[in-house]
PDB file of C-alpha atoms and ligand atoms in Angstrom:
ATOM      1  CA  MET S   1     -64.091  15.467 -57.315  1.00  0.00           C
ATOM      2  CA  ARG S   2     -60.421  14.783 -57.844  1.00  0.00           C
ATOM      3  CA  THR S   3     -58.550  12.920 -60.544  1.00  0.00           C
ATOM      4  CA  TYR S   4     -55.383  10.940 -59.872  1.00  0.00           C
ATOM      5  CA  GLU S   5     -53.921  10.717 -63.331  1.00  0.00           C
ATOM      6  CA  ASP S   6     -50.523  12.297 -63.938  1.00  0.00           C
ATOM      7  CA  SER S   7     -50.169  12.816 -67.686  1.00  0.00           C
ATOM      8  CA  TYR S   8     -47.248  14.021 -69.799  1.00  0.00           C
ATOM      9  CA  ARG S   9     -49.073  17.320 -70.070  1.00  0.00           C
ATOM     10  CA  HIS S  10     -49.147  17.678 -66.278  1.00  0.00           C
ATOM     11  CA  LYS S  11     -45.449  16.779 -66.080  1.00  0.00           C
ATOM     12  CA  GLY S  12     -44.637  19.371 -68.743  1.00  0.00           C
ATOM     13  CA  LEU S  13     -46.582  22.083 -66.895  1.00  0.00           C
ATOM     14  CA  ARG S  14     -44.788  21.136 -63.701  1.00  0.00           C
ATOM     15  CA  LYS S  15     -41.379  21.487 -65.320  1.00  0.00           C
ATOM     16  CA  LYS S  16     -42.398  24.978 -66.477  1.00  0.00           C
ATOM     17  CA  LEU S  17     -43.476  25.850 -62.934  1.00  0.00           C
ATOM     18  CA  VAL S  18     -40.087  24.680 -61.624  1.00  0.00           C
ATOM     19  CA  ASP S  19     -38.325  26.864 -64.218  1.00  0.00           C
ATOM     20  CA  LEU S  20     -40.464  29.824 -63.128  1.00  0.00           C
ATOM     21  CA  LEU S  21     -39.638  29.257 -59.440  1.00  0.00           C
ATOM     22  CA  GLN S  22     -35.952  29.103 -60.337  1.00  0.00           C
ATOM     23  CA  SER S  23     -36.232  32.412 -62.202  1.00  0.00           C
ATOM     24  CA  LYS S  24     -37.871  33.890 -59.065  1.00  0.00           C
ATOM     25  CA  GLY S  25     -34.820  32.944 -56.987  1.00  0.00           C
ATOM     26  CA  ILE S  26     -35.495  29.426 -55.663  1.00  0.00           C
ATOM     27  CA  SER S  27     -32.167  27.618 -55.951  1.00  0.00           C
ATOM     28  CA  ASP S  28     -32.328  24.692 -53.493  1.00  0.00           C
ATOM     29  CA  GLU S  29     -32.157  21.609 -55.742  1.00  0.00           C
ATOM     30  CA  ARG S  30     -34.010  19.437 -53.240  1.00  0.00           C
ATOM     31  CA  VAL S  31     -36.934  21.865 -53.148  1.00  0.00           C
ATOM     32  CA  LEU S  32     -37.082  22.149 -56.943  1.00  0.00           C
ATOM     33  CA  ALA S  33     -36.900  18.354 -57.356  1.00  0.00           C
ATOM     34  CA  ALA S  34     -39.705  17.858 -54.814  1.00  0.00           C
ATOM     35  CA  ILE S  35     -41.991  20.295 -56.650  1.00  0.00           C
ATOM     36  CA  ASN S  36     -41.109  18.626 -59.938  1.00  0.00           C
ATOM     37  CA  ASN S  37     -42.076  15.219 -58.506  1.00  0.00           C
ATOM     38  CA  ILE S  38     -45.380  16.052 -56.786  1.00  0.00           C
ATOM     39  CA  PRO S  39     -48.606  16.163 -58.822  1.00  0.00           C
ATOM     40  CA  ARG S  40     -50.054  19.365 -57.350  1.00  0.00           C
ATOM     41  CA  HIS S  41     -53.285  18.823 -59.307  1.00  0.00           C
ATOM     42  CA  PHE S  42     -53.985  15.786 -57.064  1.00  0.00           C
ATOM     43  CA  PHE S  43     -54.394  18.254 -54.172  1.00  0.00           C
ATOM     44  CA  LEU S  44     -57.061  20.343 -55.903  1.00  0.00           C
ATOM     45  CA  ASP S  45     -60.569  19.763 -57.149  1.00  0.00           C
ATOM     46  CA  SER S  46     -60.470  18.581 -60.766  1.00  0.00           C
ATOM     47  CA  ALA S  47     -62.131  21.897 -61.710  1.00  0.00           C
ATOM     48  CA  PHE S  48     -58.663  23.437 -61.143  1.00  0.00           C
ATOM     49  CA  ASP S  49     -56.816  20.798 -63.146  1.00  0.00           C
ATOM     50  CA  GLU S  50     -55.758  23.268 -65.830  1.00  0.00           C
ATOM     51  CA  LYS S  51     -54.655  25.830 -63.260  1.00  0.00           C
ATOM     52  CA  ALA S  52     -52.815  23.630 -60.751  1.00  0.00           C
ATOM     53  CA  TYR S  53     -49.422  24.561 -62.210  1.00  0.00           C
ATOM     54  CA  GLU S  54     -49.942  28.289 -62.230  1.00  0.00           C
ATOM     55  CA  ASP S  55     -47.968  30.005 -59.486  1.00  0.00           C
ATOM     56  CA  LYS S  56     -51.101  30.811 -57.490  1.00  0.00           C
ATOM     57  CA  ALA S  57     -52.831  29.945 -54.232  1.00  0.00           C
ATOM     58  CA  PHE S  58     -56.213  28.199 -54.599  1.00  0.00           C
ATOM     59  CA  PRO S  59     -59.222  27.684 -52.382  1.00  0.00           C
ATOM     60  CA  ILE S  60     -59.638  24.274 -50.720  1.00  0.00           C
ATOM     61  CA  ALA S  61     -62.403  23.420 -48.179  1.00  0.00           C
ATOM     62  CA  VAL S  62     -63.696  25.572 -45.272  1.00  0.00           C
ATOM     63  CA  GLY S  63     -62.359  28.890 -46.563  1.00  0.00           C
ATOM     64  CA  GLN S  64     -58.723  27.727 -46.492  1.00  0.00           C
ATOM     65  CA  THR S  65     -56.117  27.725 -49.252  1.00  0.00           C
ATOM     66  CA  ILE S  66     -53.347  25.631 -50.753  1.00  0.00           C
ATOM     67  CA  SER S  67     -50.383  28.032 -50.654  1.00  0.00           C
ATOM     68  CA  GLN S  68     -48.848  29.473 -53.801  1.00  0.00           C
ATOM     69  CA  PRO S  69     -46.006  27.220 -55.085  1.00  0.00           C
ATOM     70  CA  TYR S  70     -43.545  30.129 -54.751  1.00  0.00           C
ATOM     71  CA  THR S  71     -44.510  30.552 -51.092  1.00  0.00           C
ATOM     72  CA  VAL S  72     -44.128  26.817 -50.415  1.00  0.00           C
ATOM     73  CA  ALA S  73     -40.739  26.793 -52.172  1.00  0.00           C
ATOM     74  CA  TYR S  74     -39.594  29.961 -50.370  1.00  0.00           C
ATOM     75  CA  GLN S  75     -40.513  28.707 -46.900  1.00  0.00           C
ATOM     76  CA  THR S  76     -39.041  25.253 -47.565  1.00  0.00           C
ATOM     77  CA  GLN S  77     -35.794  26.777 -48.832  1.00  0.00           C
ATOM     78  CA  LEU S  78     -35.512  28.989 -45.717  1.00  0.00           C
ATOM     79  CA  LEU S  79     -36.081  25.956 -43.509  1.00  0.00           C
ATOM     80  CA  GLU S  80     -33.057  24.163 -45.067  1.00  0.00           C
ATOM     81  CA  PRO S  81     -34.563  20.726 -44.451  1.00  0.00           C
ATOM     82  CA  LYS S  82     -32.272  17.710 -44.557  1.00  0.00           C
ATOM     83  CA  PRO S  83     -33.230  14.044 -44.882  1.00  0.00           C
ATOM     84  CA  PHE S  84     -34.229  12.598 -41.461  1.00  0.00           C
ATOM     85  CA  ASP S  85     -34.787  16.037 -39.885  1.00  0.00           C
ATOM     86  CA  LYS S  86     -37.779  16.054 -37.533  1.00  0.00           C
ATOM     87  CA  VAL S  87     -40.031  18.898 -38.685  1.00  0.00           C
ATOM     88  CA  LEU S  88     -43.219  20.216 -37.088  1.00  0.00           C
ATOM     89  CA  GLU S  89     -45.587  21.872 -39.575  1.00  0.00           C
ATOM     90  CA  ILE S  90     -48.491  24.040 -38.379  1.00  0.00           C
ATOM     91  CA  GLY S  91     -51.405  24.208 -40.838  1.00  0.00           C
ATOM     92  CA  THR S  92     -51.616  20.981 -42.880  1.00  0.00           C
ATOM     93  CA  GLY S  93     -54.311  22.400 -45.186  1.00  0.00           C
ATOM     94  CA  SER S  94     -54.208  20.418 -48.423  1.00  0.00           C
ATOM     95  CA  GLY S  95     -51.119  18.446 -47.347  1.00  0.00           C
ATOM     96  CA  TYR S  96     -49.070  19.798 -50.261  1.00  0.00           C
ATOM     97  CA  GLN S  97     -46.354  21.433 -48.124  1.00  0.00           C
ATOM     98  CA  ALA S  98     -46.118  18.258 -46.018  1.00  0.00           C
ATOM     99  CA  ALA S  99     -45.637  16.244 -49.228  1.00  0.00           C
ATOM    100  CA  VAL S 100     -42.818  18.588 -50.323  1.00  0.00           C
ATOM    101  CA  LEU S 101     -41.060  17.926 -47.003  1.00  0.00           C
ATOM    102  CA  GLY S 102     -41.833  14.199 -47.276  1.00  0.00           C
ATOM    103  CA  GLU S 103     -40.304  14.117 -50.746  1.00  0.00           C
ATOM    104  CA  ILE S 104     -37.089  15.607 -49.274  1.00  0.00           C
ATOM    105  CA  GLY S 105     -36.981  12.701 -46.786  1.00  0.00           C
ATOM    106  CA  VAL S 106     -37.955  14.681 -43.714  1.00  0.00           C
ATOM    107  CA  GLN S 107     -39.926  13.150 -40.821  1.00  0.00           C
ATOM    108  CA  VAL S 108     -42.999  15.393 -40.787  1.00  0.00           C
ATOM    109  CA  PHE S 109     -45.393  16.017 -37.892  1.00  0.00           C
ATOM    110  CA  THR S 110     -48.184  18.207 -39.221  1.00  0.00           C
ATOM    111  CA  ILE S 111     -51.125  19.743 -37.323  1.00  0.00           C
ATOM    112  CA  GLU S 112     -54.443  21.029 -38.700  1.00  0.00           C
ATOM    113  CA  ARG S 113     -57.151  22.716 -36.607  1.00  0.00           C
ATOM    114  CA  GLN S 114     -59.999  22.243 -39.126  1.00  0.00           C
ATOM    115  CA  LYS S 115     -61.586  18.817 -38.698  1.00  0.00           C
ATOM    116  CA  ALA S 116     -62.965  18.832 -42.244  1.00  0.00           C
ATOM    117  CA  LEU S 117     -59.474  19.279 -43.724  1.00  0.00           C
ATOM    118  CA  PHE S 118     -57.920  16.728 -41.385  1.00  0.00           C
ATOM    119  CA  ASP S 119     -60.612  14.177 -42.346  1.00  0.00           C
ATOM    120  CA  ALA S 120     -60.210  14.905 -46.059  1.00  0.00           C
ATOM    121  CA  LEU S 121     -56.553  13.804 -45.858  1.00  0.00           C
ATOM    122  CA  LYS S 122     -57.653  10.315 -44.774  1.00  0.00           C
ATOM    123  CA  THR S 123     -59.452   9.855 -48.091  1.00  0.00           C
ATOM    124  CA  PHE S 124     -56.411  10.953 -50.096  1.00  0.00           C
ATOM    125  CA  PRO S 125     -54.669   7.630 -50.809  1.00  0.00           C
ATOM    126  CA  TRP S 126     -51.746   9.123 -52.743  1.00  0.00           C
ATOM    127  CA  LEU S 127     -50.361  10.782 -49.582  1.00  0.00           C
ATOM    128  CA  LYS S 128     -49.962   7.332 -47.955  1.00  0.00           C
ATOM    129  CA  LYS S 129     -46.772   6.821 -49.955  1.00  0.00           C
ATOM    130  CA  TYR S 130     -45.094   9.130 -47.432  1.00  0.00           C
ATOM    131  CA  ASN S 131     -45.239   6.931 -44.362  1.00  0.00           C
ATOM    132  CA  GLN S 132     -42.909   9.333 -42.537  1.00  0.00           C
ATOM    133  CA  ILE S 133     -45.643  12.030 -42.484  1.00  0.00           C
ATOM    134  CA  LYS S 134     -47.792  11.937 -39.339  1.00  0.00           C
ATOM    135  CA  PHE S 135     -51.065  13.908 -39.321  1.00  0.00           C
ATOM    136  CA  PHE S 136     -52.604  15.442 -36.199  1.00  0.00           C
ATOM    137  CA  TYR S 137     -55.895  17.219 -35.507  1.00  0.00           C
ATOM    138  CA  GLY S 138     -55.222  19.942 -32.957  1.00  0.00           C
ATOM    139  CA  ASP S 139     -54.221  23.497 -32.139  1.00  0.00           C
ATOM    140  CA  GLY S 140     -50.834  24.380 -33.590  1.00  0.00           C
ATOM    141  CA  PHE S 141     -50.253  26.995 -30.871  1.00  0.00           C
ATOM    142  CA  GLU S 142     -49.809  24.021 -28.510  1.00  0.00           C
ATOM    143  CA  GLY S 143     -47.444  22.135 -30.823  1.00  0.00           C
ATOM    144  CA  LEU S 144     -46.804  18.455 -30.041  1.00  0.00           C
ATOM    145  CA  PRO S 145     -44.950  18.346 -26.697  1.00  0.00           C
ATOM    146  CA  THR S 146     -44.893  14.519 -26.639  1.00  0.00           C
ATOM    147  CA  PHE S 147     -42.915  14.414 -29.917  1.00  0.00           C
ATOM    148  CA  ALA S 148     -40.611  17.362 -29.119  1.00  0.00           C
ATOM    149  CA  PRO S 149     -37.886  18.458 -29.552  1.00  0.00           C
ATOM    150  CA  PHE S 150     -37.958  19.184 -33.304  1.00  0.00           C
ATOM    151  CA  ASP S 151     -35.064  20.125 -35.586  1.00  0.00           C
ATOM    152  CA  LYS S 152     -37.303  22.629 -37.331  1.00  0.00           C
ATOM    153  CA  VAL S 153     -40.740  24.223 -37.131  1.00  0.00           C
ATOM    154  CA  LEU S 154     -42.625  25.539 -40.159  1.00  0.00           C
ATOM    155  CA  ILE S 155     -45.726  27.722 -39.731  1.00  0.00           C
ATOM    156  CA  THR S 156     -47.929  27.997 -42.815  1.00  0.00           C
ATOM    157  CA  ALA S 157     -50.556  30.413 -41.433  1.00  0.00           C
ATOM    158  CA  ALA S 158     -50.201  34.078 -40.397  1.00  0.00           C
ATOM    159  CA  ALA S 159     -49.062  34.084 -36.769  1.00  0.00           C
ATOM    160  CA  PRO S 160     -50.209  37.094 -34.691  1.00  0.00           C
ATOM    161  CA  TYR S 161     -47.074  36.667 -32.521  1.00  0.00           C
ATOM    162  CA  ILE S 162     -44.221  34.190 -32.034  1.00  0.00           C
ATOM    163  CA  PRO S 163     -45.678  31.234 -30.077  1.00  0.00           C
ATOM    164  CA  GLU S 164     -43.390  30.640 -27.078  1.00  0.00           C
ATOM    165  CA  LYS S 165     -44.551  27.032 -26.691  1.00  0.00           C
ATOM    166  CA  LEU S 166     -43.242  26.255 -30.178  1.00  0.00           C
ATOM    167  CA  ILE S 167     -39.870  27.855 -29.419  1.00  0.00           C
ATOM    168  CA  ALA S 168     -39.724  25.589 -26.368  1.00  0.00           C
ATOM    169  CA  GLN S 169     -40.256  22.523 -28.619  1.00  0.00           C
ATOM    170  CA  LEU S 170     -37.327  23.433 -30.887  1.00  0.00           C
ATOM    171  CA  LYS S 171     -33.822  21.967 -30.440  1.00  0.00           C
ATOM    172  CA  THR S 172     -30.970  24.358 -29.691  1.00  0.00           C
ATOM    173  CA  GLY S 173     -29.636  25.512 -33.075  1.00  0.00           C
ATOM    174  CA  GLY S 174     -32.962  24.578 -34.727  1.00  0.00           C
ATOM    175  CA  ASN S 175     -34.905  26.928 -37.005  1.00  0.00           C
ATOM    176  CA  MET S 176     -38.463  28.166 -37.114  1.00  0.00           C
ATOM    177  CA  VAL S 177     -39.828  29.717 -40.319  1.00  0.00           C
ATOM    178  CA  ILE S 178     -42.878  31.819 -39.498  1.00  0.00           C
ATOM    179  CA  PRO S 179     -44.901  34.579 -41.199  1.00  0.00           C
ATOM    180  CA  VAL S 180     -45.713  37.121 -38.463  1.00  0.00           C
ATOM    181  CA  GLY S 181     -48.298  39.903 -38.601  1.00  0.00           C
ATOM    182  CA  GLU S 182     -51.962  40.575 -37.895  1.00  0.00           C
ATOM    183  CA  GLY S 183     -52.824  42.650 -40.971  1.00  0.00           C
ATOM    184  CA  ALA S 184     -53.215  41.619 -44.615  1.00  0.00           C
ATOM    185  CA  VAL S 185     -49.464  41.205 -44.987  1.00  0.00           C
ATOM    186  CA  GLN S 186     -46.960  39.306 -42.851  1.00  0.00           C
ATOM    187  CA  ARG S 187     -43.203  39.382 -42.529  1.00  0.00           C
ATOM    188  CA  MET S 188     -41.389  36.080 -43.066  1.00  0.00           C
ATOM    189  CA  LEU S 189     -39.011  35.446 -40.187  1.00  0.00           C
ATOM    190  CA  ARG S 190     -36.446  32.749 -39.586  1.00  0.00           C
ATOM    191  CA  LEU S 191     -35.660  32.205 -35.929  1.00  0.00           C
ATOM    192  CA  THR S 192     -32.700  30.197 -34.676  1.00  0.00           C
ATOM    193  CA  LYS S 193     -32.910  28.897 -31.130  1.00  0.00           C
ATOM    194  CA  THR S 194     -29.923  29.800 -28.977  1.00  0.00           C
ATOM    195  CA  ALA S 195     -28.411  27.824 -26.091  1.00  0.00           C
ATOM    196  CA  ASP S 196     -30.050  30.084 -23.487  1.00  0.00           C
ATOM    197  CA  GLY S 197     -33.524  29.142 -24.812  1.00  0.00           C
ATOM    198  CA  SER S 198     -34.164  32.444 -26.609  1.00  0.00           C
ATOM    199  CA  TYR S 199     -33.681  33.029 -30.349  1.00  0.00           C
ATOM    200  CA  HIS S 200     -31.893  34.989 -33.023  1.00  0.00           C
ATOM    201  CA  GLU S 201     -34.123  36.545 -35.721  1.00  0.00           C
ATOM    202  CA  GLU S 202     -33.625  37.047 -39.488  1.00  0.00           C
ATOM    203  CA  ILE S 203     -36.171  39.028 -41.530  1.00  0.00           C
ATOM    204  CA  PHE S 204     -37.192  38.163 -45.108  1.00  0.00           C
ATOM    205  CA  ASP S 205     -39.935  39.149 -47.602  1.00  0.00           C
ATOM    206  CA  ASN S 206     -43.625  39.952 -47.119  1.00  0.00           C
ATOM    207  CA  PHE S 207     -46.333  37.358 -47.765  1.00  0.00           C
ATOM    208  CA  SER S 208     -50.064  37.016 -47.269  1.00  0.00           C
ATOM    209  CA  PHE S 209     -51.371  33.948 -45.401  1.00  0.00           C
ATOM    210  CA  VAL S 210     -54.731  32.936 -43.902  1.00  0.00           C
ATOM    211  CA  PRO S 211     -54.683  33.599 -40.141  1.00  0.00           C
ATOM    212  CA  MET S 212     -53.334  31.207 -37.533  1.00  0.00           C
ATOM    213  CA  LEU S 213     -56.278  30.785 -35.141  1.00  0.00           C
ATOM    214  CA  GLY S 214     -56.392  29.357 -31.631  1.00  0.00           C
ATOM    215  CA  GLY S 215     -58.318  26.218 -30.663  1.00  0.00           C
ATOM    216  CA  ARG S 216     -59.806  23.563 -32.909  1.00  0.00           C
ATOM    217  CA  ASP S 217     -62.692  23.859 -35.338  1.00  0.00           C
ATOM    218  CA  GLY S 218     -64.818  20.731 -35.495  1.00  0.00           C
ATOM    219  CA  LYS S 219     -67.403  21.884 -38.039  1.00  0.00           C
ATOM    220  CA  ALA S 220     -67.798  19.800 -41.189  1.00  0.00           C
ATOM    221  CA  GLY S 221     -66.613  21.543 -44.334  1.00  0.00           C
TER     222      GLY S 221
HETATM  223  N1  LIG E 301     -49.543  24.068 -45.637  1.00  0.00           N
HETATM  224  C1  LIG E 301     -50.827  24.210 -46.308  1.00  0.00           C
HETATM  225  C2  LIG E 301     -51.294  25.661 -46.322  1.00  0.00           C
HETATM  226  C3  LIG E 301     -52.623  25.758 -45.689  1.00  0.00           C
HETATM  227  S1  LIG E 301     -53.249  27.339 -45.308  1.00  0.00           S
HETATM  228  C4  LIG E 301     -50.799  23.605 -47.692  1.00  0.00           C
HETATM  229  O1  LIG E 301     -49.736  23.203 -48.150  1.00  0.00           O
HETATM  230  O2  LIG E 301     -51.848  23.488 -48.325  1.00  0.00           O
HETATM  231  C5  LIG E 301     -53.085  27.377 -43.539  1.00  0.00           C
HETATM  232  C6  LIG E 301     -53.755  26.260 -42.757  1.00  0.00           C
HETATM  233  O3  LIG E 301     -53.469  26.500 -41.380  1.00  0.00           O
HETATM  234  C7  LIG E 301     -55.276  26.218 -42.864  1.00  0.00           C
HETATM  235  O4  LIG E 301     -55.679  24.940 -43.270  1.00  0.00           O
HETATM  236  C8  LIG E 301     -55.757  26.524 -41.425  1.00  0.00           C
HETATM  237  O5  LIG E 301     -56.933  25.834 -41.068  1.00  0.00           O
HETATM  238  C9  LIG E 301     -54.568  26.067 -40.610  1.00  0.00           C
HETATM  239  N2  LIG E 301     -54.438  26.650 -39.277  1.00  0.00           N
HETATM  240  C10 LIG E 301     -54.679  27.931 -38.877  1.00  0.00           C
HETATM  241  N3  LIG E 301     -54.426  28.078 -37.552  1.00  0.00           N
HETATM  242  C11 LIG E 301     -54.007  26.852 -37.095  1.00  0.00           C
HETATM  243  C12 LIG E 301     -53.614  26.348 -35.814  1.00  0.00           C
HETATM  244  N4  LIG E 301     -53.608  27.109 -34.716  1.00  0.00           N
HETATM  245  N5  LIG E 301     -53.255  25.046 -35.732  1.00  0.00           N
HETATM  246  C13 LIG E 301     -53.266  24.230 -36.827  1.00  0.00           C
HETATM  247  N6  LIG E 301     -53.639  24.656 -38.067  1.00  0.00           N
HETATM  248  C14 LIG E 301     -54.011  25.941 -38.193  1.00  0.00           C
END
């Protein structure tokens, strides 16, 4: 069960979360404003209503998670999204990260491999306000060649390696933000595609994501 009521109490908790993210080093005003504007408790079961504005990841369906607000803010800040950028997101999950990008005015193409999560987004009317977010059921390792090239690519699951097909779908000068690693902890990388089709790599902090898996999973949640 979910509730879609955004009270003054929720707004107050959200402002506190934004202050906390700022104190942890998030400085991009567009990212902070997006988090301040999005009712994160809409994305969680109402059992988590009280906890939605803690800086924590939470379980959603089929063993997946809604990322920690700090992680969402950190990745979004690294991506440096600008209004009208075309961004490919891998791992829609709850749709929260896509909403943050939508709030910034980005054109979002987001892929989820779990059918149950993809279907759940169709019954989430609030997300329809972002008509520039397009949802796809598929394998993120393949990307979306028909919609390429993208200005940016954001991976929100732990990638075992850098997917070459996604580099190919990036514009020259475009960025990919990707947590890479097969163990419990991954390294956040920002890749910038160079004119020769390869990329330049910057290394950031460690994070812990659910794994990026190949293929699609059609089981109901
Ligand atoms: N961005 C999400 C975070 C979800 S967690 C949010 O804001 O809530 C990571 C998600 O990536 C999970 O839902 C998982 O099912 C999905 N995922 C893992 N591997 C994938 C792949 N190859 N293609 C698409 N989605 C994938």
